[in-house]
Coordinates of C-alpha atoms and ligand atoms in Angstrom, one line a residue:
X8 CA 50.3 -46.6 -47.2
X9 CA 51.6 -50.2 -47.6
X10 CA 54.9 -51.3 -46.2
X11 CA 56.9 -54.5 -46.9
X12 CA 60.2 -55.7 -45.5
X13 CA 62.8 -57.9 -47.3
X14 CA 66.4 -59.0 -47.2
X15 CA 66.9 -57.6 -50.7
X16 CA 65.1 -55.1 -52.8
X17 CA 66.1 -55.0 -56.5
X18 CA 65.2 -51.8 -58.3
X19 CA 64.5 -52.8 -61.9
X20 CA 63.1 -56.0 -63.3
X21 CA 65.0 -56.1 -66.6
X22 CA 67.0 -59.3 -67.2
X23 CA 69.8 -58.1 -64.9
X24 CA 67.5 -57.3 -62.0
X25 CA 65.5 -60.5 -62.5
X26 CA 68.5 -62.8 -62.6
X27 CA 69.9 -61.1 -59.5
X28 CA 66.5 -61.6 -57.7
X29 CA 66.1 -65.2 -58.8
X30 CA 69.6 -66.2 -57.7
X31 CA 69.2 -64.3 -54.4
X32 CA 65.8 -66.0 -53.7
X33 CA 67.4 -69.4 -54.5
X34 CA 70.0 -68.7 -51.8
X35 CA 67.2 -68.2 -49.2
X36 CA 67.0 -64.4 -49.2
X37 CA 63.6 -62.8 -49.1
X38 CA 63.6 -60.7 -52.2
X39 CA 61.4 -58.1 -53.9
X40 CA 61.7 -56.5 -57.4
X41 CA 60.2 -53.1 -58.0
X42 CA 59.4 -52.3 -61.6
X43 CA 56.3 -51.0 -63.3
X44 CA 56.9 -53.3 -66.2
X45 CA 59.1 -56.3 -65.1
X46 CA 60.4 -58.5 -67.9
X47 CA 60.5 -55.7 -70.4
X48 CA 63.4 -53.2 -70.7
X49 CA 66.1 -53.4 -73.3
X50 CA 65.7 -57.2 -73.6
X51 CA 62.4 -56.5 -75.4
X52 CA 64.4 -54.9 -78.2
X53 CA 67.8 -56.7 -78.1
X54 CA 69.0 -59.1 -80.7
X55 CA 70.3 -61.7 -78.2
X56 CA 73.7 -62.4 -79.8
X57 CA 76.1 -64.1 -77.4
X58 CA 79.0 -62.7 -79.3
X59 CA 82.0 -62.8 -77.0
X60 CA 84.5 -63.4 -79.8
X61 CA 83.0 -61.5 -82.8
X62 CA 82.3 -58.4 -80.6
X63 CA 85.8 -58.4 -79.3
X64 CA 87.3 -54.9 -79.3
X65 CA 90.9 -53.7 -78.6
X66 CA 91.3 -52.7 -75.0
X67 CA 88.4 -54.9 -73.8
X68 CA 90.4 -58.1 -73.0
X69 CA 89.3 -58.0 -69.3
X70 CA 85.7 -57.8 -70.3
X71 CA 86.4 -60.7 -72.8
X72 CA 87.1 -63.0 -69.9
X73 CA 83.8 -62.2 -68.2
X74 CA 82.0 -62.5 -71.5
X75 CA 83.5 -65.9 -72.1
X76 CA 82.8 -67.0 -68.6
X77 CA 79.1 -66.1 -69.1
X78 CA 78.9 -67.7 -72.6
X79 CA 80.2 -71.0 -71.1
X80 CA 77.4 -70.9 -68.5
X81 CA 74.7 -70.5 -71.1
X82 CA 73.9 -74.2 -71.8
X83 CA 73.4 -75.0 -68.1
X84 CA 71.7 -71.7 -67.3
X85 CA 69.0 -72.0 -70.0
X86 CA 68.5 -75.7 -69.2
X87 CA 68.0 -74.8 -65.5
X88 CA 65.6 -71.9 -66.4
X89 CA 63.6 -74.2 -68.7
X90 CA 63.4 -77.0 -66.2
X91 CA 62.2 -74.5 -63.5
X92 CA 59.6 -72.8 -65.6
X93 CA 58.7 -75.1 -68.5
X94 CA 59.5 -72.1 -70.8
X95 CA 61.9 -72.2 -73.8
X96 CA 64.5 -69.4 -74.0
X97 CA 65.3 -69.8 -77.7
X98 CA 68.9 -70.6 -77.0
X99 CA 70.4 -71.7 -80.3
X100 CA 73.9 -72.9 -80.9
X101 CA 74.2 -71.7 -84.4
X102 CA 77.6 -69.9 -84.6
X103 CA 78.3 -66.6 -86.3
X104 CA 79.8 -65.5 -89.6
X105 CA 81.4 -62.0 -89.7
X106 CA 82.0 -61.0 -93.3
X107 CA 83.9 -58.2 -95.2
X108 CA 82.3 -56.4 -98.1
X109 CA 85.4 -54.5 -99.5
X110 CA 89.1 -54.6 -99.3
X111 CA 89.3 -52.2 -96.3
X112 CA 86.8 -54.3 -94.3
X113 CA 88.8 -57.4 -95.2
X114 CA 92.0 -55.8 -93.9
X115 CA 90.2 -54.9 -90.6
X116 CA 88.7 -58.3 -90.2
X117 CA 92.1 -59.9 -90.8
X118 CA 93.5 -57.7 -88.0
X119 CA 90.6 -58.8 -85.7
X120 CA 91.3 -62.4 -86.6
X121 CA 95.0 -62.0 -85.7
X122 CA 94.0 -60.4 -82.4
X123 CA 91.5 -63.2 -81.7
X124 CA 94.1 -65.8 -82.5
X125 CA 96.7 -64.1 -80.3
X126 CA 94.3 -64.5 -77.4
X127 CA 93.7 -68.2 -78.1
X128 CA 90.1 -67.6 -79.4
X129 CA 88.6 -69.9 -82.0
X130 CA 87.9 -68.2 -85.3
X131 CA 88.4 -69.5 -88.8
X132 CA 89.3 -67.3 -91.8
X133 CA 87.2 -68.1 -94.9
X134 CA 87.4 -66.9 -98.5
X135 CA 84.4 -65.1 -100.0
X136 CA 83.5 -68.3 -101.9
X137 CA 83.6 -70.4 -98.7
X138 CA 81.4 -67.8 -96.9
X139 CA 78.8 -68.1 -99.7
X140 CA 79.0 -71.9 -99.5
X141 CA 78.0 -71.6 -95.9
X142 CA 75.4 -68.9 -96.5
X143 CA 74.3 -69.0 -100.2
X144 CA 72.2 -65.8 -99.8
X145 CA 75.2 -63.6 -99.0
X146 CA 76.0 -60.9 -101.6
X147 CA 78.3 -62.0 -104.4
X148 CA 80.7 -59.2 -103.5
X149 CA 81.6 -60.7 -100.0
X150 CA 85.4 -60.7 -99.9
X151 CA 86.0 -63.1 -97.0
X152 CA 84.9 -63.6 -93.4
X153 CA 85.4 -65.1 -90.0
X154 CA 83.6 -68.2 -88.9
X155 CA 83.1 -68.3 -85.1
X156 CA 81.4 -71.5 -84.1
X157 CA 81.2 -70.5 -80.4
X158 CA 79.1 -67.3 -80.7
X159 CA 75.5 -68.4 -80.3
X160 CA 72.2 -66.6 -79.7
X161 CA 69.2 -66.6 -77.3
X162 CA 65.8 -64.9 -77.7
X163 CA 65.9 -62.1 -75.1
X164 CA 62.1 -61.7 -74.9
X165 CA 61.8 -65.4 -74.0
X166 CA 64.7 -65.2 -71.7
X167 CA 63.1 -62.3 -69.8
X168 CA 59.8 -64.1 -69.6
X169 CA 61.5 -67.2 -68.3
X170 CA 63.5 -65.2 -65.7
X171 CA 60.3 -63.4 -64.5
X172 CA 58.5 -66.7 -64.1
X173 CA 61.5 -68.4 -62.4
X174 CA 61.8 -65.5 -60.0
X175 CA 58.1 -65.7 -59.1
X176 CA 58.3 -69.5 -58.6
X177 CA 61.4 -69.0 -56.3
X178 CA 59.3 -66.7 -54.1
X179 CA 60.4 -63.2 -55.4
X180 CA 57.8 -60.6 -54.7
X181 CA 57.0 -58.4 -57.7
X182 CA 56.1 -54.8 -56.8
X183 CA 54.7 -53.4 -60.0
X184 CA 55.5 -49.7 -59.4
X185 CA 58.5 -47.5 -60.0
X186 CA 60.9 -46.5 -57.3
X187 CA 60.2 -42.8 -56.5
X188 CA 63.2 -42.5 -54.3
X189 CA 65.7 -44.6 -52.4
X190 CA 65.6 -44.1 -48.6
X191 CA 68.7 -43.4 -46.5
X192 CA 69.0 -43.3 -42.7
X193 CA 72.3 -42.8 -40.8
X194 CA 74.4 -43.0 -44.0
X195 CA 72.8 -46.3 -45.0
X196 CA 70.3 -47.2 -47.6
X197 CA 67.2 -48.7 -45.9
X198 CA 65.0 -49.5 -48.9
X199 CA 62.8 -47.3 -51.2
X200 CA 59.5 -45.5 -51.5
X201 CA 57.5 -46.5 -54.6
X202 CA 55.4 -44.3 -56.9
X203 CA 52.3 -45.9 -55.5
X204 CA 53.3 -44.9 -51.9
X205 CA 54.5 -48.3 -50.8
X206 CA 57.4 -48.2 -48.4
X207 CA 59.8 -51.1 -48.9
X208 CA 62.3 -51.7 -46.2
X209 CA 65.3 -53.8 -47.2
X210 CA 68.6 -54.9 -45.7
X211 CA 70.3 -54.5 -49.1
X212 CA 69.0 -52.6 -52.1
X213 CA 70.4 -53.5 -55.6
X214 CA 70.2 -50.7 -58.2
X215 CA 69.5 -52.5 -61.6
X216 CA 67.4 -49.9 -63.4
X217 CA 69.3 -50.2 -66.7
X218 CA 69.9 -46.8 -68.4
X219 CA 67.9 -45.1 -65.6
X220 CA 70.3 -46.3 -63.0
X221 CA 72.3 -43.0 -63.0
X222 CA 69.3 -40.9 -62.1
X223 CA 67.4 -42.6 -59.3
X224 CA 66.2 -40.1 -56.7
X225 CA 67.6 -40.3 -53.2
X226 CA 71.0 -41.7 -54.1
X227 CA 73.8 -39.1 -53.5
X228 CA 75.3 -37.8 -56.7
X229 CA 78.8 -39.2 -56.0
X230 CA 77.3 -42.7 -55.5
X231 CA 75.0 -42.7 -58.6
X232 CA 76.6 -44.9 -61.3
X233 CA 78.0 -43.2 -64.4
X234 CA 75.6 -45.0 -66.7
X235 CA 74.3 -43.4 -69.9
X236 CA 71.7 -44.5 -72.5
X237 CA 72.9 -45.7 -75.9
X238 CA 70.0 -45.9 -78.3
X239 CA 69.7 -48.9 -80.6
X240 CA 67.1 -49.2 -83.4
X241 CA 66.3 -52.6 -84.6
X242 CA 64.0 -54.2 -87.2
X243 CA 62.2 -57.6 -87.1
X244 CA 61.3 -59.4 -90.3
X245 CA 59.6 -62.7 -90.9
X246 CA 61.0 -65.5 -93.0
X247 CA 58.0 -67.2 -94.8
X248 CA 58.2 -71.0 -95.2
X249 CA 58.8 -70.4 -98.9
X250 CA 62.0 -68.6 -98.1
X251 CA 63.4 -70.9 -95.4
X252 CA 66.1 -71.7 -94.6
X253 CA 67.1 -68.1 -95.2
X254 CA 70.3 -67.9 -93.1
X255 CA 71.5 -70.7 -90.8
X256 CA 73.6 -68.6 -88.4
X257 CA 74.1 -65.0 -87.3
X258 CA 75.6 -63.0 -90.1
X259 CA 77.3 -59.6 -89.5
X260 CA 79.5 -57.0 -91.1
X261 CA 80.7 -53.5 -90.7
X262 CA 79.3 -51.4 -93.5
X263 CA 80.6 -47.8 -93.9
X264 CA 81.8 -47.9 -90.2
X265 CA 78.4 -49.1 -88.8
X266 CA 77.7 -52.6 -87.5
X267 CA 74.9 -54.5 -89.1
X268 CA 73.8 -58.0 -88.2
X269 CA 71.1 -60.5 -89.1
X270 CA 70.0 -62.9 -86.4
X271 CA 67.8 -65.8 -87.7
X272 CA 65.6 -67.3 -84.9
X273 CA 64.3 -70.8 -85.0
X274 CA 60.7 -69.5 -85.0
X275 CA 61.2 -67.9 -88.4
X276 CA 61.9 -64.4 -87.1
X277 CA 64.9 -62.4 -88.5
X278 CA 66.3 -59.7 -86.3
X279 CA 68.1 -56.9 -88.1
X280 CA 70.2 -54.5 -86.1
X281 CA 71.3 -52.2 -84.8
X282 CA 72.1 -48.5 -84.7
X283 CA 74.2 -47.0 -81.9
X284 CA 73.2 -43.4 -81.0
X285 CA 73.9 -41.2 -78.1
X286 CA 70.8 -39.0 -77.9
X287 CA 69.8 -39.3 -74.2
X288 CA 66.6 -41.2 -73.3
X289 CA 64.9 -40.8 -76.7
X290 CA 63.5 -44.1 -78.1
X291 CA 61.9 -42.8 -81.4
X292 CA 62.2 -45.0 -84.4
X293 CA 63.5 -42.7 -87.2
X294 CA 63.2 -43.0 -91.0
X295 CA 66.9 -42.5 -91.1
X296 CA 67.7 -45.3 -88.7
X297 CA 65.4 -47.7 -90.6
X298 CA 66.8 -46.6 -94.0
X299 CA 70.4 -47.1 -92.9
X300 CA 69.7 -50.6 -91.4
X301 CA 67.9 -51.8 -94.5
X302 CA 70.5 -50.2 -96.9
X303 CA 73.4 -51.9 -95.1
X304 CA 71.7 -55.2 -94.6
X305 CA 70.7 -55.2 -98.3
X306 CA 74.3 -54.9 -99.2
X307 CA 75.1 -57.9 -97.1
X308 CA 72.1 -60.1 -98.0
X309 CA 70.2 -58.6 -100.9
X310 CA 67.2 -61.0 -100.5
X311 CA 66.1 -59.3 -97.2
X312 CA 64.0 -56.8 -99.2
X313 CA 61.5 -59.6 -100.1
X314 CA 60.7 -60.4 -96.5
X315 CA 57.8 -59.0 -94.6
X316 CA 58.8 -56.3 -92.1
X317 CA 56.9 -57.0 -88.9
X318 CA 58.3 -54.6 -86.3
X319 CA 60.5 -51.5 -85.9
X320 CA 61.6 -50.5 -82.4
X321 CA 64.3 -48.8 -80.4
X322 CA 65.8 -49.5 -76.9
X323 CA 68.5 -48.1 -74.6
X324 CA 71.7 -49.9 -73.7
X325 CA 72.9 -49.0 -70.2
X326 CA 76.5 -48.0 -70.9
X327 CA 79.3 -47.4 -68.5
X328 CA 82.5 -45.4 -69.3
X329 CA 84.5 -48.5 -70.1
X330 CA 81.5 -50.5 -71.6
X331 CA 81.8 -53.1 -68.7
X332 CA 79.3 -53.7 -66.0
X333 CA 79.3 -52.2 -62.5
X334 CA 78.7 -54.9 -59.9
X335 CA 78.6 -55.2 -56.1
X336 CA 78.9 -52.8 -53.2
X337 CA 78.9 -49.0 -53.5
X338 CA 80.4 -46.6 -51.0
X339 CA 77.0 -46.3 -49.4
X340 CA 76.2 -49.1 -47.0
X341 CA 73.2 -51.2 -48.0
X342 CA 73.3 -50.1 -51.7
X343 CA 74.7 -52.3 -54.5
X344 CA 74.9 -52.0 -58.3
X345 CA 74.1 -54.5 -61.1
X346 CA 74.1 -52.3 -64.1
X347 CA 76.2 -50.8 -67.0
X348 CA 76.1 -54.0 -69.2
X349 CA 75.8 -51.9 -72.4
X350 CA 75.8 -54.1 -75.6
X351 CA 76.5 -57.4 -73.7
X352 CA 73.7 -57.5 -71.1
X353 CA 72.1 -60.6 -72.6
X354 CA 75.4 -62.4 -72.9
X355 CA 76.4 -61.4 -69.3
X356 CA 73.1 -62.4 -67.6
X357 CA 74.2 -65.8 -66.3
X358 CA 77.5 -64.6 -64.8
X359 CA 75.9 -61.5 -63.4
X360 CA 73.4 -63.7 -61.5
X361 CA 76.2 -65.8 -60.0
X362 CA 78.3 -62.7 -59.1
X363 CA 75.4 -60.9 -57.4
X364 CA 74.3 -64.1 -55.5
X365 CA 77.8 -64.5 -54.2
X366 CA 78.1 -60.8 -53.1
X367 CA 74.7 -60.9 -51.4
X368 CA 75.4 -64.1 -49.4
X369 CA 79.1 -64.0 -48.6
X370 CA 80.3 -62.7 -45.2
X371 CA 82.6 -60.1 -46.8
X372 CA 80.3 -58.9 -49.6
X373 CA 83.4 -58.9 -51.9
X374 CA 83.2 -59.7 -55.6
X375 CA 84.4 -63.2 -56.6
X376 CA 87.9 -63.0 -58.0
X377 CA 86.8 -63.6 -61.6
X378 CA 84.7 -60.4 -61.4
X379 CA 87.1 -58.3 -59.3
X380 CA 87.7 -55.9 -62.2
X381 CA 84.1 -54.9 -62.4
X382 CA 83.6 -53.3 -59.0
X383 CA 80.8 -50.8 -58.6
X384 CA 83.2 -48.2 -57.2
X385 CA 85.9 -48.2 -59.9
X386 CA 84.9 -44.8 -61.2
X387 CA 84.1 -43.2 -57.8
X388 CA 87.5 -41.5 -57.3
X389 CA 87.4 -39.8 -60.8
X390 CA 83.8 -38.6 -60.2
X391 CA 84.7 -37.1 -56.8
X392 CA 87.6 -35.2 -58.4
X393 CA 85.1 -33.9 -61.0
X394 CA 82.7 -32.6 -58.4
X395 CA 85.4 -30.8 -56.4
Ligands
FAD19 C1 69.1 -52.6 -80.0 C2 69.8 -53.4 -78.9 C3 70.4 -54.6 -79.2 C4 71.0 -55.3 -78.3 N1 71.6 -56.5 -78.6 C5 72.3 -57.2 -77.7 C6 72.8 -58.5 -78.0 O1 72.8 -58.9 -79.2 N2 73.5 -59.2 -77.1 C7 73.6 -58.7 -75.8 O2 74.2 -59.4 -75.0 N3 73.0 -57.6 -75.4 C8 72.4 -56.8 -76.3 N4 71.8 -55.6 -76.0 C9 72.0 -55.1 -74.6 C10 71.1 -55.7 -73.6 O3 69.7 -55.7 -74.1 C11 71.1 -54.8 -72.3 O4 72.5 -54.7 -71.9 C12 70.3 -55.5 -71.2 O5 69.0 -55.8 -71.6 C13 70.3 -54.5 -70.0 O6 69.5 -55.1 -69.0 P1 69.2 -54.4 -67.6 O7 68.2 -55.3 -66.9 O8 70.4 -53.9 -67.0 O9 68.4 -53.0 -68.1 P2 67.0 -52.8 -68.7 O10 66.6 -53.8 -69.7 O11 67.0 -51.4 -69.2 O12 66.0 -52.9 -67.5 C14 65.9 -51.9 -66.5 C15 64.5 -52.0 -65.9 O13 64.5 -51.0 -64.8 C16 63.2 -50.5 -64.8 N5 63.3 -49.2 -64.2 C17 63.8 -48.1 -64.6 N6 63.6 -47.1 -63.7 C18 63.0 -47.6 -62.7 C19 62.6 -47.1 -61.4 N7 62.7 -45.8 -61.1 N8 62.0 -47.9 -60.6 C20 61.8 -49.2 -60.9 N9 62.2 -49.8 -62.0 C21 62.8 -49.0 -62.9 C22 62.7 -50.5 -66.2 O14 61.3 -50.5 -66.3 C23 63.4 -51.8 -66.8 O15 62.5 -52.8 -66.7 C24 71.1 -54.9 -76.9 C25 70.4 -53.7 -76.6 C26 69.7 -52.9 -77.5 C27 69.0 -51.7 -77.1

């Protein structure tokens, strides 16, 4: 049986666990990450839209502020990562065009535009003709759209690879095994036991296991985060040089109530997503999911059916009850959360790293003021009532 001892143990080496570990190590904390497959997780599937403005939903204004704070960090964050690792993250300042395909969609998009404008966000209304002038391959029936020049993209696979490398270079120890159970002694979390038998002792343990965070053994039921998996199926296509440039920015729409988006990467990949399904931990790619994505995307950009289809896959978004992340201390001493980022985990990676570094190094362990609304314990009272 091996043992190791650290200031911080991070459970889960997805982008959220890795950014937490990297930032903790940079602040001088001896840090380990336990994950059988670090650098994978939902980021292997995700589209990588940094869509604070186009993904705005009613009732999520508090989350909007955190999303915008993270989007603003992206240029420096990716530059720092690339300088530290020599790896490119595929950060691309391309903007986004959200379009309407019929009169109902147009009315909804107009409402969204009014809401965005009322919050001081930058979004420009365009006629259908102006949308097609920007993106000539859009369907002739497009009725109008919103041009959001501030919603960019990053390649989440490259981001995860760079974070993994940066963490290693900063001295983070990678333990390539799952956490079998979290260890508690005298009402305090003291680390974890891994599936390979390694005992990891840690002053603080950060639970960042994505959609698995709500079912890690050893954590009392009333402390486990209320995180559920939301499945997303996604397709990857390739734009042959003969078809380039295909799209110059992210293009999205709501078709029959479902969101569909096309994210063109600089390397010629086109990501087409995504379904949103609540079926537990299932990651099967279904014929129905692929059919619906292709059908809806074809209505938006008919030319996609000519492109080679290179990959179909599904991943799980870690969703909290209010779609916002759960960050910082739990009611159990020694245990912290960095999870629940749902559909904005890629966008929220830079700000999450900063928040967690602050919590792990400040004397009080409090969240910084700008993240005060995202405390790990905000659902605890409701959960205790449910268990009584
Ligand atoms: C189809 C799809 C599209 C998306 N598109 C976008 C987008 O455009 N923009 C955006 O901002 N976000 C997007 N997201 C969301 C984003 O990908 C996630 O919010 C983010 O990747 C979550 O990261 P995480 O590190 O919290 O969790 P995960 O990526 O799930 O990582 C959790 C890690 O924990 C590990 N783990 C699990 N159990 C254990 C255990 N017992 N012991 C040790 N390790 C364990 C896993 O192996 C995994 O590596 C999308 C997600 C999906 C599925």
